[in-house]
Amino acid sequence: MKRIWQAGTAIAAATLFGAYAPSILPHDEAALEAARGLDGNTYFEARITEVDGRAVGTVERVHLNQEGQVEALDIRWRAGWTADPFTLTQSVDRFSYDRSANTLISDARADIMRSWAEEDARIVARSGGLPVNRVGEGVLAGAELVAADGTPLGRLVNVETGSDGAIQALVTVQQTGNWFRSRAERQTWPAENARWDASERVIRLTAGI
């Protein structure tokens, strides 16, 4: 596979986490396509590299949206023999696919992704889940929102995003009252400190919200 360079035309929209959109040489550009919507087996069978080709990855887990499509990937990255591997969850929109080389290409460098992974690890250790922007709204759809003490706050029905595409607020609907006098209560919650717990499929709000 020809080396990927940062010079010119973007291969993917990279709006979250302050990432840039990398570029390729003109004769390589036509070989790339969006990674979203690929056959599910492709994510496990393809070679995985970062934008500079200096790190390789292995898919450890896929996250599906409500339609059963792959929405995010947990990838274990290795950058050289001397550096420790690290795992990072990224949206499929952060990848492009070179079909001729059967290669998924992340849109960020290994050093940036390592910093993200370290930050995520600290957050997970402290709050028990990933920032909601790391997995994206497709994975979160229909999830239960709970308070820090476990109190149910309703089911997620919508998200509100900013100009950069990052999730800013979570909209839930919760049934209140009894079975013959029930009503749906709609509420909006700030997403800044919301955490996604994949094992329980819940979005947990921190005590500070």
Short mmCIF file of C-alpha atoms in Angstrom, two decimals:
data_model
loop_
_atom_site.label_atom_id
_atom_site.label_comp_id
_atom_site.label_asym_id
_atom_site.label_seq_id
_atom_site.Cartn_x
_atom_site.Cartn_y
_atom_site.Cartn_z
CA MET A 1 0.00 0.00 0.00
CA LYS A 2 1.37 3.43 -0.91
CA ARG A 3 2.27 5.67 2.02
CA ILE A 4 -0.36 8.11 3.22
CA TRP A 5 0.73 11.73 3.58
CA GLN A 6 -0.76 14.83 5.17
CA ALA A 7 -0.95 17.18 2.23
CA GLY A 8 -4.06 18.41 0.52
CA THR A 9 -7.40 16.67 0.23
CA ALA A 10 -9.24 15.24 3.28
CA ILE A 11 -10.14 11.55 3.30
CA ALA A 12 -12.77 11.79 6.04
CA ALA A 13 -14.62 14.37 8.10
CA ALA A 14 -12.99 14.33 11.51
CA THR A 15 -15.05 16.65 13.67
CA LEU A 16 -14.80 15.12 17.14
CA PHE A 17 -11.99 15.46 19.69
CA GLY A 18 -10.24 18.26 17.80
CA ALA A 19 -8.85 15.89 15.18
CA TYR A 20 -7.70 16.97 11.76
CA ALA A 21 -8.69 15.44 8.42
CA PRO A 22 -5.59 13.87 6.86
CA SER A 23 -4.82 13.75 3.19
CA ILE A 24 -3.25 11.52 0.58
CA LEU A 25 -1.37 11.80 -2.67
CA PRO A 26 -3.70 12.36 -5.66
CA HIS A 27 -3.06 8.93 -7.20
CA ASP A 28 -4.14 7.21 -3.96
CA GLU A 29 -7.27 9.23 -3.25
CA ALA A 30 -9.60 7.26 -5.51
CA ALA A 31 -8.80 4.03 -3.66
CA LEU A 32 -10.36 5.23 -0.40
CA GLU A 33 -14.00 5.03 0.70
CA ALA A 34 -15.88 5.67 3.91
CA ALA A 35 -15.59 2.84 6.44
CA ARG A 36 -19.20 3.23 7.56
CA GLY A 37 -21.51 0.62 6.08
CA LEU A 38 -18.88 -1.98 5.23
CA ASP A 39 -19.70 -5.65 5.61
CA GLY A 40 -19.28 -6.58 9.28
CA ASN A 41 -16.58 -9.17 8.61
CA THR A 42 -14.43 -6.55 6.90
CA TYR A 43 -13.67 -4.81 10.18
CA PHE A 44 -12.13 -8.00 11.55
CA GLU A 45 -10.43 -9.19 8.36
CA ALA A 46 -8.90 -5.93 7.12
CA ARG A 47 -5.44 -4.70 7.99
CA ILE A 48 -5.66 -1.61 10.22
CA THR A 49 -3.21 1.29 10.21
CA GLU A 50 -3.07 4.87 11.42
CA VAL A 51 -2.75 7.85 9.08
CA ASP A 52 1.03 7.75 8.87
CA GLY A 53 1.24 3.97 8.63
CA ARG A 54 3.46 3.82 11.73
CA ALA A 55 1.05 1.80 13.88
CA VAL A 56 -1.08 -1.27 13.25
CA GLY A 57 -4.27 -2.27 15.01
CA THR A 58 -6.50 -5.22 15.81
CA VAL A 59 -10.27 -4.98 16.38
CA GLU A 60 -11.15 -6.21 19.86
CA ARG A 61 -14.85 -5.33 19.78
CA VAL A 62 -17.46 -3.67 17.60
CA HIS A 63 -20.32 -1.50 18.86
CA LEU A 64 -23.59 -1.69 16.93
CA ASN A 65 -26.37 0.86 16.51
CA GLN A 66 -30.06 0.01 16.71
CA GLU A 67 -30.09 -1.00 13.04
CA GLY A 68 -27.41 -3.59 13.72
CA GLN A 69 -24.72 -1.68 11.81
CA VAL A 70 -21.19 -1.18 13.12
CA GLU A 71 -20.97 2.26 14.71
CA ALA A 72 -17.70 2.20 16.67
CA LEU A 73 -14.61 0.02 17.02
CA ASP A 74 -12.47 -0.92 20.01
CA ILE A 75 -8.99 -1.22 18.49
CA ARG A 76 -5.78 -2.36 20.13
CA TRP A 77 -2.94 -0.36 18.59
CA ARG A 78 0.76 -1.25 18.41
CA ALA A 79 3.31 1.37 17.41
CA GLY A 80 6.76 -0.22 17.27
CA TRP A 81 8.41 -2.95 19.30
CA THR A 82 9.39 -0.78 22.25
CA ALA A 83 6.09 1.04 22.82
CA ASP A 84 3.34 -0.54 24.90
CA PRO A 85 0.11 -1.33 22.99
CA PHE A 86 -3.04 0.60 23.87
CA THR A 87 -6.78 0.23 23.19
CA LEU A 88 -8.99 3.05 21.92
CA THR A 89 -12.66 3.22 21.02
CA GLN A 90 -13.30 5.21 17.82
CA SER A 91 -16.30 5.89 15.61
CA VAL A 92 -16.22 4.14 12.22
CA ASP A 93 -16.42 7.65 10.73
CA ARG A 94 -12.81 8.12 11.88
CA PHE A 95 -11.68 5.52 9.32
CA SER A 96 -11.37 5.23 5.56
CA TYR A 97 -11.09 1.94 3.69
CA ASP A 98 -8.74 0.98 0.87
CA ARG A 99 -10.53 -1.94 -0.78
CA SER A 100 -7.64 -2.87 -3.08
CA ALA A 101 -5.32 -3.25 -0.08
CA ASN A 102 -8.07 -4.42 2.31
CA THR A 103 -6.92 -1.79 4.81
CA LEU A 104 -8.76 0.40 7.30
CA ILE A 105 -6.98 3.71 7.87
CA SER A 106 -7.52 5.79 10.99
CA ASP A 107 -7.50 9.56 10.53
CA ALA A 108 -5.12 10.33 13.43
CA ARG A 109 -1.52 9.65 14.40
CA ALA A 110 -0.58 7.04 16.97
CA ASP A 111 0.77 9.59 19.46
CA ILE A 112 -2.53 11.49 19.46
CA MET A 113 -4.54 8.29 19.83
CA ARG A 114 -2.31 7.15 22.69
CA SER A 115 -3.09 10.39 24.53
CA TRP A 116 -6.81 9.83 23.93
CA ALA A 117 -6.55 6.25 25.22
CA GLU A 118 -4.75 7.38 28.38
CA GLU A 119 -7.38 10.04 28.98
CA ASP A 120 -10.17 7.50 28.43
CA ALA A 121 -8.55 5.06 30.87
CA ARG A 122 -8.45 7.74 33.57
CA ILE A 123 -12.10 8.63 32.94
CA VAL A 124 -13.25 4.99 32.96
CA ALA A 125 -11.38 4.35 36.22
CA ARG A 126 -12.98 7.40 37.79
CA SER A 127 -16.53 7.20 36.41
CA GLY A 128 -16.99 3.68 35.05
CA GLY A 129 -17.59 4.55 31.41
CA LEU A 130 -16.42 6.25 28.24
CA PRO A 131 -17.32 9.82 27.22
CA VAL A 132 -20.44 9.60 25.06
CA ASN A 133 -18.73 11.36 22.16
CA ARG A 134 -16.24 8.52 21.92
CA VAL A 135 -18.86 6.00 20.76
CA GLY A 136 -21.37 8.34 19.08
CA GLU A 137 -25.12 8.72 19.00
CA GLY A 138 -25.76 5.61 16.89
CA VAL A 139 -24.51 3.39 19.71
CA LEU A 140 -26.30 5.38 22.41
CA ALA A 141 -29.75 5.33 20.75
CA GLY A 142 -32.35 3.74 23.01
CA ALA A 143 -30.00 3.40 25.99
CA GLU A 144 -31.21 4.00 29.54
CA LEU A 145 -29.97 7.15 31.26
CA VAL A 146 -29.21 6.82 34.98
CA ALA A 147 -28.05 9.21 37.68
CA ALA A 148 -24.78 8.69 39.53
CA ASP A 149 -26.68 6.82 42.28
CA GLY A 150 -28.38 4.53 39.73
CA THR A 151 -31.76 6.31 39.65
CA PRO A 152 -33.41 5.79 36.20
CA LEU A 153 -33.81 9.04 34.26
CA GLY A 154 -35.51 7.76 31.12
CA ARG A 155 -34.60 6.30 27.75
CA LEU A 156 -32.53 8.25 25.23
CA VAL A 157 -34.63 9.39 22.26
CA ASN A 158 -32.45 12.13 20.77
CA VAL A 159 -29.15 13.95 21.07
CA GLU A 160 -28.29 17.59 20.48
CA THR A 161 -24.96 18.33 18.81
CA GLY A 162 -22.83 21.42 18.38
CA SER A 163 -21.37 22.90 15.21
CA ASP A 164 -18.41 20.50 15.48
CA GLY A 165 -20.69 17.45 15.63
CA ALA A 166 -19.92 16.69 19.27
CA ILE A 167 -22.84 15.63 21.47
CA GLN A 168 -23.82 18.47 23.80
CA ALA A 169 -27.11 17.30 25.31
CA LEU A 170 -29.09 14.09 25.79
CA VAL A 171 -32.88 14.02 25.41
CA THR A 172 -34.80 11.35 27.30
CA VAL A 173 -38.40 10.27 27.72
CA GLN A 174 -39.59 8.69 30.96
CA GLN A 175 -43.01 7.32 31.80
CA THR A 176 -44.45 8.67 35.05
CA GLY A 177 -47.63 7.88 36.95
CA ASN A 178 -49.49 4.56 37.05
CA TRP A 179 -50.76 2.36 34.24
CA PHE A 180 -54.12 4.13 33.80
CA ARG A 181 -52.81 7.68 34.29
CA SER A 182 -49.41 7.55 32.68
CA ARG A 183 -47.66 10.34 30.89
CA ALA A 184 -44.35 10.67 29.09
CA GLU A 185 -41.99 13.22 30.56
CA ARG A 186 -39.34 14.60 28.22
CA GLN A 187 -36.12 16.01 29.68
CA THR A 188 -32.80 17.31 28.38
CA TRP A 189 -29.52 16.60 30.17
CA PRO A 190 -26.04 18.08 29.54
CA ALA A 191 -23.72 15.52 27.96
CA GLU A 192 -20.41 17.01 29.08
CA ASN A 193 -19.87 14.54 31.92
CA ALA A 194 -22.08 11.68 30.68
CA ARG A 195 -20.39 8.28 30.47
CA TRP A 196 -21.30 5.21 28.38
CA ASP A 197 -21.19 1.82 30.14
CA ALA A 198 -21.15 -0.74 27.32
CA SER A 199 -21.49 -3.76 29.63
CA GLU A 200 -24.79 -2.50 31.10
CA ARG A 201 -25.83 -0.46 28.05
CA VAL A 202 -26.53 2.61 30.17
CA ILE A 203 -25.47 6.24 30.06
CA ARG A 204 -24.42 7.33 33.53
CA LEU A 205 -24.48 10.96 34.64
CA THR A 206 -21.91 12.06 37.15
CA ALA A 207 -22.72 13.47 40.58
CA GLY A 208 -21.85 16.96 39.36
CA ILE A 209 -24.82 17.10 36.94
#
